[in-house]
mmCIF file with all atom_site columns, C-alpha atoms in Angstrom:
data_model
loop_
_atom_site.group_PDB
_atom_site.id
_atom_site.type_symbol
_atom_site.label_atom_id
_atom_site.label_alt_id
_atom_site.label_comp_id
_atom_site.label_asym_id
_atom_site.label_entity_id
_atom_site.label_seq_id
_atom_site.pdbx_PDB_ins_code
_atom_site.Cartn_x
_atom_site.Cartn_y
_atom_site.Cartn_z
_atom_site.occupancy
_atom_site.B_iso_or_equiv
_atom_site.pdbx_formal_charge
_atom_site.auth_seq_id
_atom_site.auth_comp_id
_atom_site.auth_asym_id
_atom_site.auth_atom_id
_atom_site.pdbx_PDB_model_num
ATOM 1  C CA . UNK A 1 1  ? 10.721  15.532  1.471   1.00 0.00 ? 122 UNK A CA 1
ATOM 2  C CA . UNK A 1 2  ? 9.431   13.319  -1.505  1.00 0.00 ? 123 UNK A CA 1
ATOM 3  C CA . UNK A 1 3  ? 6.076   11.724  -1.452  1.00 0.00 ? 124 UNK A CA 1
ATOM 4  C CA . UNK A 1 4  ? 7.839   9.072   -3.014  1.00 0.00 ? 125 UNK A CA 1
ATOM 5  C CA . UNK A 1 5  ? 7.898   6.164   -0.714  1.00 0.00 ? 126 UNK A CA 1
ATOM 6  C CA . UNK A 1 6  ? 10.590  4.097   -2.691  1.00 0.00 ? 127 UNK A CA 1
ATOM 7  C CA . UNK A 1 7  ? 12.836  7.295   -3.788  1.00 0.00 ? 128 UNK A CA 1
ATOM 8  C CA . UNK A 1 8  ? 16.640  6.546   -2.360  1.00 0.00 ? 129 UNK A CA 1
ATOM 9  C CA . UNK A 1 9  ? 15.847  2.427   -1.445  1.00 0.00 ? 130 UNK A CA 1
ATOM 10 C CA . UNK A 1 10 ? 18.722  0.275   -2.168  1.00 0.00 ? 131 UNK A CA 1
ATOM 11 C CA . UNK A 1 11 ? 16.190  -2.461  -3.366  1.00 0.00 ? 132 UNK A CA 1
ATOM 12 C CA . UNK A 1 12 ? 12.688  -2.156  -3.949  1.00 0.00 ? 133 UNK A CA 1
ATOM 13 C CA . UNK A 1 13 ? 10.732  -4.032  -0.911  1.00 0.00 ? 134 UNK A CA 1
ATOM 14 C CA . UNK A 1 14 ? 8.402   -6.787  -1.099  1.00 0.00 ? 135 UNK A CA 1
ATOM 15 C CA . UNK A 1 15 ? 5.405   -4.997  0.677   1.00 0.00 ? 136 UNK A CA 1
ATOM 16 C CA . UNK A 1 16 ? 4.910   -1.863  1.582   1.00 0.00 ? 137 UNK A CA 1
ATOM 17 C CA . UNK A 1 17 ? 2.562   -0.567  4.765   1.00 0.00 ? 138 UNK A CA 1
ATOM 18 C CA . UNK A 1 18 ? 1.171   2.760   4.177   1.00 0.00 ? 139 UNK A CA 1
ATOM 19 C CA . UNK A 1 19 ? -0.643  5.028   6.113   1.00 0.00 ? 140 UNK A CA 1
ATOM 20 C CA . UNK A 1 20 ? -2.644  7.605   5.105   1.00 0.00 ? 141 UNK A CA 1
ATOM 21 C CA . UNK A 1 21 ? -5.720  9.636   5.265   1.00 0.00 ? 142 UNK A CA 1
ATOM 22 C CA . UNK A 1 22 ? -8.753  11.003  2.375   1.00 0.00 ? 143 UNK A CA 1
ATOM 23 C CA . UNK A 1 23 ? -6.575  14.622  2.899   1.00 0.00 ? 144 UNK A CA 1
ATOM 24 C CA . UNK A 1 24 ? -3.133  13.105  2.323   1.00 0.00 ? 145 UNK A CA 1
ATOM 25 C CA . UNK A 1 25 ? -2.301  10.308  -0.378  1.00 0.00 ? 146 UNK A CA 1
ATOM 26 C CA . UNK A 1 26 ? 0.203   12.294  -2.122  1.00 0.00 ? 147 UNK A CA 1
ATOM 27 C CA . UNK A 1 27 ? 2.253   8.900   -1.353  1.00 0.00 ? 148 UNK A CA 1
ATOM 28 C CA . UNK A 1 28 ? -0.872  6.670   -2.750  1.00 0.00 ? 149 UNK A CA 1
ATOM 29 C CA . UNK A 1 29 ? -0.655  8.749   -5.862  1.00 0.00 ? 150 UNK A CA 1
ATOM 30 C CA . UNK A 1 30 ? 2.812   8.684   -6.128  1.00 0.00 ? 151 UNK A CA 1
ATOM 31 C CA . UNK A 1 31 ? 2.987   4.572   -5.973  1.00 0.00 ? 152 UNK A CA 1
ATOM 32 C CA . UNK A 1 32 ? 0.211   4.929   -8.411  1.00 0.00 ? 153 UNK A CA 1
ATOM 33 C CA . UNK A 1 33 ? 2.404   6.512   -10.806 1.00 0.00 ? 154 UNK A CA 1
ATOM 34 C CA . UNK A 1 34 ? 5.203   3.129   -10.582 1.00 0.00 ? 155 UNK A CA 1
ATOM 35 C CA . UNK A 1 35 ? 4.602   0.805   -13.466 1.00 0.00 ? 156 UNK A CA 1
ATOM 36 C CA . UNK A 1 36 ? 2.629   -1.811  -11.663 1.00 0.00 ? 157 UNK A CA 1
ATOM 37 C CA . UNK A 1 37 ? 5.749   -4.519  -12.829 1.00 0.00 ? 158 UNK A CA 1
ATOM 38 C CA . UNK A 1 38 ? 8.374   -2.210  -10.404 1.00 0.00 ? 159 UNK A CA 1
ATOM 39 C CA . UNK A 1 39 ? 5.616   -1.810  -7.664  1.00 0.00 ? 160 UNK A CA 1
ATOM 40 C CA . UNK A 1 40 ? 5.728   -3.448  -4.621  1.00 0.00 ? 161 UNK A CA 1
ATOM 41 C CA . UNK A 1 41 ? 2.865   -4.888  -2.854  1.00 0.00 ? 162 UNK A CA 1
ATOM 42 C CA . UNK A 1 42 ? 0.990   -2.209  -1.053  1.00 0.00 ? 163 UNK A CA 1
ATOM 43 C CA . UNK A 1 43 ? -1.167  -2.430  2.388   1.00 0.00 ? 164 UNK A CA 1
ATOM 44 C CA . UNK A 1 44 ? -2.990  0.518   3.093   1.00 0.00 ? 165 UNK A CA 1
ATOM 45 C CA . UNK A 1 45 ? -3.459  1.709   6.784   1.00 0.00 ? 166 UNK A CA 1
ATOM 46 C CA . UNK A 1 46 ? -6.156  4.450   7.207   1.00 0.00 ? 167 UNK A CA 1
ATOM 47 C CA . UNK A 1 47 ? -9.211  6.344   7.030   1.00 0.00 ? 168 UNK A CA 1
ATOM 48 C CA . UNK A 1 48 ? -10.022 6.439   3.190   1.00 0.00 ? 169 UNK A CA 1
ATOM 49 C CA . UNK A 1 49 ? -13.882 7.409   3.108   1.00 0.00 ? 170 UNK A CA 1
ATOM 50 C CA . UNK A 1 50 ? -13.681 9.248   -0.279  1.00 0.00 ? 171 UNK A CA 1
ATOM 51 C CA . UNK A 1 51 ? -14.502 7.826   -3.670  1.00 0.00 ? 172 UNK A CA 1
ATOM 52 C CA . UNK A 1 52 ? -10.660 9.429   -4.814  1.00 0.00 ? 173 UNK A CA 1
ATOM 53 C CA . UNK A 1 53 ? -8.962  8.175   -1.825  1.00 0.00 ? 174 UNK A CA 1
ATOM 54 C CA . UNK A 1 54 ? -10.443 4.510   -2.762  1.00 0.00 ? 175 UNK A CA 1
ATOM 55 C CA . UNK A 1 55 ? -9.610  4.522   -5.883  1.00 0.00 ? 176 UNK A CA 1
ATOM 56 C CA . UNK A 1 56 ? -5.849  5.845   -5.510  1.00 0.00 ? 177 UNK A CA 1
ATOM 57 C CA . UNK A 1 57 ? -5.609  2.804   -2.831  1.00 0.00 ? 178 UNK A CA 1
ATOM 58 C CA . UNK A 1 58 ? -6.898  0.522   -5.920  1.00 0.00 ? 179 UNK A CA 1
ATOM 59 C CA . UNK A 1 59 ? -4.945  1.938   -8.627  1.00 0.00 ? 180 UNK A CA 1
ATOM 60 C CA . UNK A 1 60 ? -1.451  1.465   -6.077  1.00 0.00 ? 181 UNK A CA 1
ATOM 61 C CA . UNK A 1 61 ? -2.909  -2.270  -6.651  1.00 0.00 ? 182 UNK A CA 1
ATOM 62 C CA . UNK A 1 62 ? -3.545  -2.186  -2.716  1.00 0.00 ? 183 UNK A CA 1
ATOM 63 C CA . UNK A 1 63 ? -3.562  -6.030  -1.108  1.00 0.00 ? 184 UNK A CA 1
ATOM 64 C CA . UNK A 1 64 ? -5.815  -4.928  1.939   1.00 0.00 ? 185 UNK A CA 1
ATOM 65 C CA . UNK A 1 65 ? -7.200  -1.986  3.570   1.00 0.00 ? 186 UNK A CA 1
ATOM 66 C CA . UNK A 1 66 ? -6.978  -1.853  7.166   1.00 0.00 ? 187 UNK A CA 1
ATOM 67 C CA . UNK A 1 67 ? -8.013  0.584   9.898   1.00 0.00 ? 188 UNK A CA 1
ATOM 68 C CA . UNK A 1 68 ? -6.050  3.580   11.167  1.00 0.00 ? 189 UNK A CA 1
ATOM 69 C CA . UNK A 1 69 ? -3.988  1.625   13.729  1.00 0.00 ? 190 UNK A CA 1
ATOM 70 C CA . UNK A 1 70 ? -4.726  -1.871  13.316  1.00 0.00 ? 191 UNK A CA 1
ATOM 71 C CA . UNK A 1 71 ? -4.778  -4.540  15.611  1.00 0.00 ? 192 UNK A CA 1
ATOM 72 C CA . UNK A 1 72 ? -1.901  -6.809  15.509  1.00 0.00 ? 193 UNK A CA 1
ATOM 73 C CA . UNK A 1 73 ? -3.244  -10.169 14.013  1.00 0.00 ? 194 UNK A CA 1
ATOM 74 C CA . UNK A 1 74 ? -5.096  -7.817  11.485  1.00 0.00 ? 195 UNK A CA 1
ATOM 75 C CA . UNK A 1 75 ? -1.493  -6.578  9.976   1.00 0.00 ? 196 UNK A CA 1
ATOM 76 C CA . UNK A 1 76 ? -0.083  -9.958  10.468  1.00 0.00 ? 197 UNK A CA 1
ATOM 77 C CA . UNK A 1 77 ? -3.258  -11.587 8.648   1.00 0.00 ? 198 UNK A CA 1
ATOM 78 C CA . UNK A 1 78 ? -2.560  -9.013  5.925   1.00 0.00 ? 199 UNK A CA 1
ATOM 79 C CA . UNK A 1 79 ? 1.270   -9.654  6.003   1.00 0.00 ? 200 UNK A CA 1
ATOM 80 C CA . UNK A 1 80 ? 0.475   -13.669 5.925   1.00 0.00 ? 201 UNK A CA 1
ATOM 81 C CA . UNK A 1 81 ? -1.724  -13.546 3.155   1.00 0.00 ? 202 UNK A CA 1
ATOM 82 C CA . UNK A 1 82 ? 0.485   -11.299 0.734   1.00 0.00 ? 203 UNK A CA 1
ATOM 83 C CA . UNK A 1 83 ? 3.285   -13.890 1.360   1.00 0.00 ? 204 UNK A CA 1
ATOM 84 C CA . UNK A 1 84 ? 1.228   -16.176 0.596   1.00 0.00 ? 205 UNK A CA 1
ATOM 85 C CA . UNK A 1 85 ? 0.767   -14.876 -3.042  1.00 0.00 ? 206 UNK A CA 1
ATOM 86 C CA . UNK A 1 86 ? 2.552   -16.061 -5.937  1.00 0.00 ? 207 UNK A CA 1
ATOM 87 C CA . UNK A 1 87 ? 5.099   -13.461 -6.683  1.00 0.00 ? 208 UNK A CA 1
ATOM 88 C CA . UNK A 1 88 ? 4.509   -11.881 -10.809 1.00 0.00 ? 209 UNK A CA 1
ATOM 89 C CA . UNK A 1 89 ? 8.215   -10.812 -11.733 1.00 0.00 ? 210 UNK A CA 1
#
């Protein structure tokens, strides 16, 4: 399959959860790649320990990292506050 995570969507969405891992952000890079006006906003579930991994998650323009499997009110904090942002269109 693609490691594109928007490849075949109708619409682009509003936010987009990711998970992912230091070995595999072939779907990091690939947002990475979108001009930052078509990407969504990104929220990064994982273990990202290395210096590449971090910096993939920053250069998707990543809103929040958050643990492997977060706890509830920690997505839903991270959800809240995106939709709290202005949106840049």
């Amino acid at each position: 399959g693609s490691t594109d995570v928007l490849v075949e969507l109708a619409e682009t969405p509003d936010v987009v959860v990711l998970c992912c891992t230091d070995g595999e952000t072939a779907e990091l890079s690939a947002l990475a790649a979108v001009d930052a006006s078509r990407r969504p906003t990104v929220i990064v579930c994982g273990t990202l320990t290395t210096p590449d991994a971090i910096r993939l998650a920053v250069r998707c323009g990543a809103a929040d990292l958050l643990p492997d499997v977060p706890e509830p009110r920690e997505l839903l904090g991270a959800l809240a506050r995106v939709a709290r942002q202005p949106r840049q269109d």
